[in-house]
PDB file of C-alpha atoms in Angstrom:
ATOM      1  CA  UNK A   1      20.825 -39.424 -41.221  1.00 53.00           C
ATOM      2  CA  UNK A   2      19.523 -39.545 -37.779  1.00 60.00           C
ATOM      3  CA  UNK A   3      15.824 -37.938 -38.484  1.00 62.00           C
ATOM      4  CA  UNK A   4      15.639 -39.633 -42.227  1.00 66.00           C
ATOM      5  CA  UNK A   5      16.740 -43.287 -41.802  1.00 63.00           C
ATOM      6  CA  UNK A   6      13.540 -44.230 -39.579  1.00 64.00           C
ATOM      7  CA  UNK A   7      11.254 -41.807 -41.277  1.00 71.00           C
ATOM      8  CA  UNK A   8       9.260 -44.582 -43.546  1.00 77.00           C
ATOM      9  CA  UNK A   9      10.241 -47.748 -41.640  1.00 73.00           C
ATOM     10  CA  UNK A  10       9.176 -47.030 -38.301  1.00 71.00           C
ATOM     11  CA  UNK A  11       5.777 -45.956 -39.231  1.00 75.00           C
ATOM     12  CA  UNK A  12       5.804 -49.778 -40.459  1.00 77.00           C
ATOM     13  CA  UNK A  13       7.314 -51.397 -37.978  1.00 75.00           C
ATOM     14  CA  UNK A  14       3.985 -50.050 -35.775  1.00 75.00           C
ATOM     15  CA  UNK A  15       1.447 -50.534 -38.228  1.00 77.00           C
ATOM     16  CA  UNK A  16       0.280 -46.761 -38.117  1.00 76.00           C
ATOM     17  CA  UNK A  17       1.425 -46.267 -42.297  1.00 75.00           C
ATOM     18  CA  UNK A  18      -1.661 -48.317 -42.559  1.00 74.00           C
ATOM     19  CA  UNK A  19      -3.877 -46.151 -41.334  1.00 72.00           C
ATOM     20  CA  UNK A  20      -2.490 -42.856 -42.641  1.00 75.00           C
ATOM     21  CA  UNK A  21      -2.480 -44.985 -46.517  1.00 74.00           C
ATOM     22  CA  UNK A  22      -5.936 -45.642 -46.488  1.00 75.00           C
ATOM     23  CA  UNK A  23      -6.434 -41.645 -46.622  1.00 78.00           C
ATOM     24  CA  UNK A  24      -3.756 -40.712 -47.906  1.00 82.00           C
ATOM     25  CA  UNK A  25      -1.870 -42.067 -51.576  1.00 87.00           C
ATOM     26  CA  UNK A  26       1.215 -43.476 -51.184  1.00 86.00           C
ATOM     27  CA  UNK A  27       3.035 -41.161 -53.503  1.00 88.00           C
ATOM     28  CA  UNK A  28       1.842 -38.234 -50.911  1.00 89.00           C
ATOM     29  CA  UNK A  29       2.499 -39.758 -48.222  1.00 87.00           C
ATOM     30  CA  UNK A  30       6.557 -40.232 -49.346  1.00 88.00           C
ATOM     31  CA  UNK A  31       6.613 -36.851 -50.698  1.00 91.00           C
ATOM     32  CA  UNK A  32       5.011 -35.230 -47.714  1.00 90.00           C
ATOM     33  CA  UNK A  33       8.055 -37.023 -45.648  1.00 88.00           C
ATOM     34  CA  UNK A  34      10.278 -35.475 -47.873  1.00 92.00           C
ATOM     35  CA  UNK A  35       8.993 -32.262 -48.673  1.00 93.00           C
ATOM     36  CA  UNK A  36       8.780 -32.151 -44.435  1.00 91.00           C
ATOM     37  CA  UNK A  37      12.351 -32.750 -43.957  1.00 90.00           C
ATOM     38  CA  UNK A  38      13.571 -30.849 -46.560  1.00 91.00           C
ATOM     39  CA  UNK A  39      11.884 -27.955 -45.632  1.00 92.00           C
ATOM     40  CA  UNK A  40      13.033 -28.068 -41.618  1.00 90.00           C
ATOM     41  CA  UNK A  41      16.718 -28.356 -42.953  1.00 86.00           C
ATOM     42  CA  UNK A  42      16.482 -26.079 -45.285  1.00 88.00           C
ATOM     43  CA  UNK A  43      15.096 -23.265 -43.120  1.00 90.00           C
ATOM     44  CA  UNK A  44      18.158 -24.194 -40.852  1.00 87.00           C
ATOM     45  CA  UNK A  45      20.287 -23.873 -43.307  1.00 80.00           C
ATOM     46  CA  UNK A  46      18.717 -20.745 -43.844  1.00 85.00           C
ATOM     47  CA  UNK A  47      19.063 -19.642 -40.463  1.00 87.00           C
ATOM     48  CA  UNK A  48      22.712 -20.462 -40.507  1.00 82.00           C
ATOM     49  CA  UNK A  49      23.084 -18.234 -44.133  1.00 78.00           C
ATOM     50  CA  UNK A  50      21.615 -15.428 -42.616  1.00 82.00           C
ATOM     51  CA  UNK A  51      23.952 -15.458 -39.352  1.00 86.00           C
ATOM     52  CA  UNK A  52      26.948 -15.908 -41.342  1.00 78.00           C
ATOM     53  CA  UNK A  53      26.027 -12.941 -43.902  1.00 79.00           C
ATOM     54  CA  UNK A  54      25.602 -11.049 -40.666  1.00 84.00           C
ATOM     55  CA  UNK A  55      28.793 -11.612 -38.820  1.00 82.00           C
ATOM     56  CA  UNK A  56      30.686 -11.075 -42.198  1.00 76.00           C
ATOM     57  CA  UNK A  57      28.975  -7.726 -42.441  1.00 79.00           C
ATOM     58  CA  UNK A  58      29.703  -6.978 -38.618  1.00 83.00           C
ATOM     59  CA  UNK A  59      33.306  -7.843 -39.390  1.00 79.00           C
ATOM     60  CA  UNK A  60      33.607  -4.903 -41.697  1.00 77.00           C
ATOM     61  CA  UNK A  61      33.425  -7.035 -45.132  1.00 76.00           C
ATOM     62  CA  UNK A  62      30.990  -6.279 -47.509  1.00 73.00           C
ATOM     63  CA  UNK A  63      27.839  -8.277 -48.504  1.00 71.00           C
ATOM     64  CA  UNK A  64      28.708 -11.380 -50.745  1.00 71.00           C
ATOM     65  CA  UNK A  65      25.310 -12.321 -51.533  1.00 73.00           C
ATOM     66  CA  UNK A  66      26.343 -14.711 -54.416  1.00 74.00           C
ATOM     67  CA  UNK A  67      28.339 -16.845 -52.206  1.00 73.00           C
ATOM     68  CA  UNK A  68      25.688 -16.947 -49.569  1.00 75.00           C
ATOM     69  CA  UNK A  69      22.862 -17.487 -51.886  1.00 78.00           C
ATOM     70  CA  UNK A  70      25.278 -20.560 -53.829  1.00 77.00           C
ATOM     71  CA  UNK A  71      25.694 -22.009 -50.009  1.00 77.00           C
ATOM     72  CA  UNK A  72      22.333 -22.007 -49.223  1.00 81.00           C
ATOM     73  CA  UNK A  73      21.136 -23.459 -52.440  1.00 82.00           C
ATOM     74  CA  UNK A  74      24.050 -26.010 -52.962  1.00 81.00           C
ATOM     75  CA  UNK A  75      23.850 -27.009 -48.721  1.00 82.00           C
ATOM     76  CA  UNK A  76      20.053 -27.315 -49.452  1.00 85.00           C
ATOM     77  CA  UNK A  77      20.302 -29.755 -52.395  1.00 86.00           C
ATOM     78  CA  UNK A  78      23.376 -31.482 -51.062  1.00 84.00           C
ATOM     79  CA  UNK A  79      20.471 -32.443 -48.040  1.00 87.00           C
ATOM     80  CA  UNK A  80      18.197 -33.447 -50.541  1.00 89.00           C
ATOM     81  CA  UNK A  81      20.320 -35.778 -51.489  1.00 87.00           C
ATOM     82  CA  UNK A  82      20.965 -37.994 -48.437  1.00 86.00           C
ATOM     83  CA  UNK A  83      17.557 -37.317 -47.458  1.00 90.00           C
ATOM     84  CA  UNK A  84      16.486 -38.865 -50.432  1.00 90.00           C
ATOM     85  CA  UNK A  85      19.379 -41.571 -50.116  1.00 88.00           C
ATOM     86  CA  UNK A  86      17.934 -41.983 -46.797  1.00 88.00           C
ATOM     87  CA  UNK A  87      14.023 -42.140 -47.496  1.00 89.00           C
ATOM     88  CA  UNK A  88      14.625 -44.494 -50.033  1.00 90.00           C
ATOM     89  CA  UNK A  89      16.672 -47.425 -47.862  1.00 88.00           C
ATOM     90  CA  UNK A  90      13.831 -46.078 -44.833  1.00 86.00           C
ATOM     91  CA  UNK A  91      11.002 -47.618 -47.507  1.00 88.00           C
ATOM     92  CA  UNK A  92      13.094 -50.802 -48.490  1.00 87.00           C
ATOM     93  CA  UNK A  93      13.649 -51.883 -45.073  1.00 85.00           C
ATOM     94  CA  UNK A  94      10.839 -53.398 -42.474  1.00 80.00           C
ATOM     95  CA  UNK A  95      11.973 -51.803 -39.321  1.00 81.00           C
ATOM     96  CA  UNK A  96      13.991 -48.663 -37.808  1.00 80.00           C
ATOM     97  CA  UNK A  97      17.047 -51.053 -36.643  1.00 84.00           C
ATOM     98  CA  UNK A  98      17.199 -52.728 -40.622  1.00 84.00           C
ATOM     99  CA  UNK A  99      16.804 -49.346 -41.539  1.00 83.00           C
ATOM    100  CA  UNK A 100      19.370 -48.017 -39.510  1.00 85.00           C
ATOM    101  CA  UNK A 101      22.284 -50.834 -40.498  1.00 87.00           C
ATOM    102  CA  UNK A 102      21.348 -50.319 -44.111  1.00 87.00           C
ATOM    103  CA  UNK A 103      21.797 -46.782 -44.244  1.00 84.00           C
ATOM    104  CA  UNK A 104      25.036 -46.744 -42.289  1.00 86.00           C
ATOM    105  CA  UNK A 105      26.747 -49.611 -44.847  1.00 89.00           C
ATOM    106  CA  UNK A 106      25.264 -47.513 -48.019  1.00 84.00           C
ATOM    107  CA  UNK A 107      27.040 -44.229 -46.573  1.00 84.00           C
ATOM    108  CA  UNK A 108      30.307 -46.437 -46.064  1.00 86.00           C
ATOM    109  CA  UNK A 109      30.143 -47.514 -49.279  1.00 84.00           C
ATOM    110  CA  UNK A 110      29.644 -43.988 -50.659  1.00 79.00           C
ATOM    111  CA  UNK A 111      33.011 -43.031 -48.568  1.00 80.00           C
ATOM    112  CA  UNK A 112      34.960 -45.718 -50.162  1.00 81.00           C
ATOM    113  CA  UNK A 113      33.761 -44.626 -53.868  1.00 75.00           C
ATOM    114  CA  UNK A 114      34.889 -41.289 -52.997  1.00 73.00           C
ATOM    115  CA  UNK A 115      37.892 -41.849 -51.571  1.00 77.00           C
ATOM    116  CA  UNK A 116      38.838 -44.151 -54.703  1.00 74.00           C
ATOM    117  CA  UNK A 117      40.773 -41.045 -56.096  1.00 69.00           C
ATOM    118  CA  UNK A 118      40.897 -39.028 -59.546  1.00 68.00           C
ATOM    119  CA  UNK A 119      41.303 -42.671 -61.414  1.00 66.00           C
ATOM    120  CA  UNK A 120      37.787 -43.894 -60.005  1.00 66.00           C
ATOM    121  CA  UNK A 121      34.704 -42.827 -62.029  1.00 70.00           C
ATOM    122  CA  UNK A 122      32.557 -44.486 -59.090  1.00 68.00           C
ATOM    123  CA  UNK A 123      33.076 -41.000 -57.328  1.00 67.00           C
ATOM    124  CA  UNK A 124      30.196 -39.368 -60.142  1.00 69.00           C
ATOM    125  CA  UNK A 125      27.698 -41.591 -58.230  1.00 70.00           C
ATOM    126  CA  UNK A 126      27.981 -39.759 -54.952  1.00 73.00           C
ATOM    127  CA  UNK A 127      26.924 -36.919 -53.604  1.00 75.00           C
ATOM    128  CA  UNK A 128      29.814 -35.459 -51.665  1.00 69.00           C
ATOM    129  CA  UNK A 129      31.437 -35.216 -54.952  1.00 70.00           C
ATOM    130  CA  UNK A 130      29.481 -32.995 -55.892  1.00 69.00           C
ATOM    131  CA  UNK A 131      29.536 -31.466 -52.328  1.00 68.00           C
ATOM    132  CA  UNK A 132      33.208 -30.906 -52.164  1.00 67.00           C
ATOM    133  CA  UNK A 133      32.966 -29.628 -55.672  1.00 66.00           C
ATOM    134  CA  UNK A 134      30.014 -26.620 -54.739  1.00 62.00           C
ATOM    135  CA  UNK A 135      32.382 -25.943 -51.762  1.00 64.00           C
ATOM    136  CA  UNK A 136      35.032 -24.927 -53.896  1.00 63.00           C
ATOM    137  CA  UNK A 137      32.822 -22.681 -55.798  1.00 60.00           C
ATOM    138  CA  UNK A 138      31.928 -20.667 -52.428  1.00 60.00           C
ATOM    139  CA  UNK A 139      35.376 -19.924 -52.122  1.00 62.00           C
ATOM    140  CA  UNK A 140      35.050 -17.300 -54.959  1.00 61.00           C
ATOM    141  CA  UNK A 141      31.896 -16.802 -56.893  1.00 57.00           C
ATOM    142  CA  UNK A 142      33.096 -18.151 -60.287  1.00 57.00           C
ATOM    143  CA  UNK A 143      33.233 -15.665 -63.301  1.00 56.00           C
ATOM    144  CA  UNK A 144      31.790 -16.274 -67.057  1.00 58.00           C
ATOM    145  CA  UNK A 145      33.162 -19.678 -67.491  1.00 55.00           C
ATOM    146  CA  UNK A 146      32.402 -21.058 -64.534  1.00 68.00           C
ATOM    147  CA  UNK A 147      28.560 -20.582 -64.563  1.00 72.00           C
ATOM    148  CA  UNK A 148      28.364 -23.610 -66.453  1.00 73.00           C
ATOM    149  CA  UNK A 149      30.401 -25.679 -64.324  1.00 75.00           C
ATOM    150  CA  UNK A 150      28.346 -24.526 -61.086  1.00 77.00           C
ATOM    151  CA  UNK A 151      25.241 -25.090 -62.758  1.00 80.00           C
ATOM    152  CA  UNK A 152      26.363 -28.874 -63.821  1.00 79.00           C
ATOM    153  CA  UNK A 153      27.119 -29.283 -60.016  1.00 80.00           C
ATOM    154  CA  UNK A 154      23.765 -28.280 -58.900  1.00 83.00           C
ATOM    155  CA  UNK A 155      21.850 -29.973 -61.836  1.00 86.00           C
ATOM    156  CA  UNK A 156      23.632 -33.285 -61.008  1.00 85.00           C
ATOM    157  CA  UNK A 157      22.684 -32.996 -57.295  1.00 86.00           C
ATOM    158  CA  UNK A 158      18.818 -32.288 -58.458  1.00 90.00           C
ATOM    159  CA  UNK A 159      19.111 -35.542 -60.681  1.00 91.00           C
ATOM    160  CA  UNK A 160      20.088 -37.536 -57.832  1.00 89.00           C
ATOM    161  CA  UNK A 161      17.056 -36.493 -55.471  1.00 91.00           C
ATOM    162  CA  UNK A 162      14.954 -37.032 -58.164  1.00 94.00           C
ATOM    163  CA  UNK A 163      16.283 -40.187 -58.685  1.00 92.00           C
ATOM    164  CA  UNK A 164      16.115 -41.560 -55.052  1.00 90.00           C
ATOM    165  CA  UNK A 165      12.936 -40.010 -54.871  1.00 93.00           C
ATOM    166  CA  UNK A 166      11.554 -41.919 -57.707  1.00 94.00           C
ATOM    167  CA  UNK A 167      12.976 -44.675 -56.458  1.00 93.00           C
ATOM    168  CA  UNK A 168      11.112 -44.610 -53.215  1.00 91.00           C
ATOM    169  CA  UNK A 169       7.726 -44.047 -54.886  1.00 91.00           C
ATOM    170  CA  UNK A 170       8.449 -47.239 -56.942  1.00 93.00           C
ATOM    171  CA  UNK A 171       9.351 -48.943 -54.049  1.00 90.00           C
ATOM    172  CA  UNK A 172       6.467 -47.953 -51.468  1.00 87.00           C
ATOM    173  CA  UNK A 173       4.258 -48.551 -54.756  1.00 86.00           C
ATOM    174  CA  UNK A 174       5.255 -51.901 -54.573  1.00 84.00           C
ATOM    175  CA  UNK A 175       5.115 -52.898 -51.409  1.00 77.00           C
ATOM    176  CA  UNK A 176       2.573 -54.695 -49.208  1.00 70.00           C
ATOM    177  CA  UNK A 177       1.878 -53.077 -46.176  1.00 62.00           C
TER     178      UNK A 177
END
């Protein structure tokens, strides 16, 4: 949240979007943002994959390479998520400090939906349900039956970046700068 939240707005706030939109299209420009960020915490995530395969295989275990490889991808879309969360409210707002307060109510308000319990469909809308539920695939790399249901996590968690995403090329579309 702290790199992503500022990412749009403060390049607003300034006046220097201006000058990188007139060579630049807009839909670039909020892509390149994203694309950026994604890839820096995605190569950290990498980073940490590749330690953690290494200490496990210091430790004596053997190489779990499905687990590892369903961390890194499910830790790397689970990013793209609130990065995309992020980018969007970063576009809708005029300044890093709107930006900033926005962000930090829409992630409260994503805790309360999740912690509303089995009863509450209002936890399908969030991403750390779909967090907590790729964490308990890593646990044990499911077998025949649960391909499908790690495969609806991860799809999910693609259709909500894409969504956000969209949303932000609408949105800086739209907008007068």
């Amino acid at each position: 949240m702290i790199s992503s939240f500022d990412i749009v707005s403060s390049e607003t706030e300034t006046g220097s979007v201006r000058y990188i939109l007139s060579k630049v299209h807009r839909s670039s420009f909020i892509l390149g943002k994203f694309f950026f960020l994604f890839l820096v915490f995605t190569s950290v995530f990498s980073g940490i994959a590749l330690i953690s395969l290494i200490y496990h295989y210091s430790a004596g275990n053997a190489f779990q390479f499905e687990s590892i490889i369903l961390f890194w991808i499910s830790s790397s879309l689970y990013l793209g998520c609130f990065i995309g969360i992020f980018l969007f409210i970063s576009t809708l707002s005029a300044n890093n400090k709107i930006s900033f307060t926005m962000s930090t109510v829409f992630l409260g308000i994503l805790i309360f939906f999740i912690l509303q319990g089995n009863e509450s469909y209002l936890k399908y809308i969030t991403p750390f349900f779909y967090g907590i539920k790729n964490m308990e695939f890593t646990k044990g790399f499911p077998v025949e039956a649960g391909y499908l249901k790690v495969f609806e996590s991860l799809f999910s968690m693609f259709l909500y970046i894409l969504v956000f995403l969209s949303m932000s090329l609408l949105a800086i579309k739209r907008r007068d700068l």
